[in-house]
Amino acid sequence: YPCEEGQICPEVCTGFCVFPQPTCGNARTEAGEACDDGNTASDDGCSTLCTVEFPWQCTTTPIGVSVCTLLIPELP
């Protein structure tokens, strides 16, 4: 049974396709994620929950991975 782009057939395929659950840290910004930089570390702009940390800004590249930039310099 052909699924639409981004959908999968569950383990027991009944003819209904579903969207897979998002996985934080897989380098693909998916539904429900504000960012995904490919790891599950915090303090790098994208948190362990795939939310953008302050004071960072994250953009998603065409391949889905997030690139985060610190907006203000760190204090000494």
PDB file of C-alpha atoms in Angstrom:
ATOM      1  CA  TYR A   1       0.000   0.000   0.000  1.00  0.00           C
ATOM      2  CA  PRO A   2       1.648   3.268  -1.077  1.00  0.00           C
ATOM      3  CA  CYS A   3       1.962   5.909   1.611  1.00  0.00           C
ATOM      4  CA  GLU A   4       2.185   9.654   1.065  1.00  0.00           C
ATOM      5  CA  GLU A   5       5.522  11.408   1.450  1.00  0.00           C
ATOM      6  CA  GLY A   6       6.632  11.401   5.087  1.00  0.00           C
ATOM      7  CA  GLN A   7       4.173   8.690   6.116  1.00  0.00           C
ATOM      8  CA  ILE A   8       4.923   5.099   7.063  1.00  0.00           C
ATOM      9  CA  CYS A   9       2.911   1.918   7.223  1.00  0.00           C
ATOM     10  CA  PRO A  10       2.732   0.660  10.833  1.00  0.00           C
ATOM     11  CA  GLU A  11       4.326  -2.658  11.772  1.00  0.00           C
ATOM     12  CA  VAL A  12       1.021  -4.396  11.055  1.00  0.00           C
ATOM     13  CA  CYS A  13      -0.050  -2.652   7.869  1.00  0.00           C
ATOM     14  CA  THR A  14      -3.819  -2.445   7.587  1.00  0.00           C
ATOM     15  CA  GLY A  15      -3.843  -0.088   4.627  1.00  0.00           C
ATOM     16  CA  PHE A  16      -3.671   3.042   6.749  1.00  0.00           C
ATOM     17  CA  CYS A  17      -0.498   5.113   6.706  1.00  0.00           C
ATOM     18  CA  VAL A  18       0.609   7.266   9.633  1.00  0.00           C
ATOM     19  CA  PHE A  19       3.200   9.946  10.268  1.00  0.00           C
ATOM     20  CA  PRO A  20       5.991   8.632  12.517  1.00  0.00           C
ATOM     21  CA  GLN A  21       6.406  10.131  15.994  1.00  0.00           C
ATOM     22  CA  PRO A  22       9.007  12.928  16.011  1.00  0.00           C
ATOM     23  CA  THR A  23      12.382  11.957  17.460  1.00  0.00           C
ATOM     24  CA  CYS A  24      14.353  14.744  19.117  1.00  0.00           C
ATOM     25  CA  GLY A  25      18.059  14.566  18.273  1.00  0.00           C
ATOM     26  CA  ASN A  26      17.814  12.884  14.864  1.00  0.00           C
ATOM     27  CA  ALA A  27      18.886  15.990  12.867  1.00  0.00           C
ATOM     28  CA  ARG A  28      15.427  16.401  11.305  1.00  0.00           C
ATOM     29  CA  THR A  29      13.103  19.144  12.531  1.00  0.00           C
ATOM     30  CA  GLU A  30       9.758  17.369  12.699  1.00  0.00           C
ATOM     31  CA  ALA A  31       6.214  18.251  13.807  1.00  0.00           C
ATOM     32  CA  GLY A  32       6.197  19.592  17.356  1.00  0.00           C
ATOM     33  CA  GLU A  33       9.919  20.471  17.346  1.00  0.00           C
ATOM     34  CA  ALA A  34      11.147  24.063  17.205  1.00  0.00           C
ATOM     35  CA  CYS A  35      14.651  22.826  16.310  1.00  0.00           C
ATOM     36  CA  ASP A  36      16.688  19.630  15.972  1.00  0.00           C
ATOM     37  CA  ASP A  37      20.463  19.939  15.787  1.00  0.00           C
ATOM     38  CA  GLY A  38      21.218  16.237  15.730  1.00  0.00           C
ATOM     39  CA  ASN A  39      22.026  15.745  19.406  1.00  0.00           C
ATOM     40  CA  THR A  40      20.284  15.733  22.761  1.00  0.00           C
ATOM     41  CA  ALA A  41      22.632  18.159  24.509  1.00  0.00           C
ATOM     42  CA  SER A  42      21.464  21.431  26.019  1.00  0.00           C
ATOM     43  CA  ASP A  43      23.323  24.765  26.097  1.00  0.00           C
ATOM     44  CA  ASP A  44      24.037  24.662  22.351  1.00  0.00           C
ATOM     45  CA  GLY A  45      20.929  26.536  21.199  1.00  0.00           C
ATOM     46  CA  CYS A  46      18.595  23.570  20.813  1.00  0.00           C
ATOM     47  CA  SER A  47      17.562  21.898  24.074  1.00  0.00           C
ATOM     48  CA  THR A  48      17.148  18.234  24.955  1.00  0.00           C
ATOM     49  CA  LEU A  49      13.430  18.723  24.199  1.00  0.00           C
ATOM     50  CA  CYS A  50      14.114  20.316  20.778  1.00  0.00           C
ATOM     51  CA  THR A  51      13.105  23.813  21.866  1.00  0.00           C
ATOM     52  CA  VAL A  52      15.157  26.926  21.082  1.00  0.00           C
ATOM     53  CA  GLU A  53      17.140  28.093  24.110  1.00  0.00           C
ATOM     54  CA  PHE A  54      17.577  31.731  25.117  1.00  0.00           C
ATOM     55  CA  PRO A  55      19.526  33.701  23.838  1.00  0.00           C
ATOM     56  CA  TRP A  56      19.917  31.597  20.685  1.00  0.00           C
ATOM     57  CA  GLN A  57      18.260  31.647  17.279  1.00  0.00           C
ATOM     58  CA  CYS A  58      17.911  28.457  15.248  1.00  0.00           C
ATOM     59  CA  THR A  59      17.146  28.042  11.569  1.00  0.00           C
ATOM     60  CA  THR A  60      16.336  24.828   9.776  1.00  0.00           C
ATOM     61  CA  THR A  61      18.371  23.926   6.702  1.00  0.00           C
ATOM     62  CA  PRO A  62      16.766  22.407   3.586  1.00  0.00           C
ATOM     63  CA  ILE A  63      17.769  18.915   4.775  1.00  0.00           C
ATOM     64  CA  GLY A  64      15.993  19.451   8.119  1.00  0.00           C
ATOM     65  CA  VAL A  65      18.868  19.907  10.573  1.00  0.00           C
ATOM     66  CA  SER A  66      18.853  23.048  12.733  1.00  0.00           C
ATOM     67  CA  VAL A  67      21.764  25.470  12.914  1.00  0.00           C
ATOM     68  CA  CYS A  68      21.759  27.621  16.049  1.00  0.00           C
ATOM     69  CA  THR A  69      23.523  30.952  16.542  1.00  0.00           C
ATOM     70  CA  LEU A  70      24.145  32.764  19.825  1.00  0.00           C
ATOM     71  CA  LEU A  71      22.481  36.195  19.607  1.00  0.00           C
ATOM     72  CA  ILE A  72      24.557  37.937  22.273  1.00  0.00           C
ATOM     73  CA  PRO A  73      28.175  37.311  23.217  1.00  0.00           C
ATOM     74  CA  GLU A  74      28.867  35.312  26.356  1.00  0.00           C
ATOM     75  CA  LEU A  75      30.020  37.318  29.344  1.00  0.00           C
ATOM     76  CA  PRO A  76      33.548  36.687  30.622  1.00  0.00           C
TER      77      PRO A  76
END
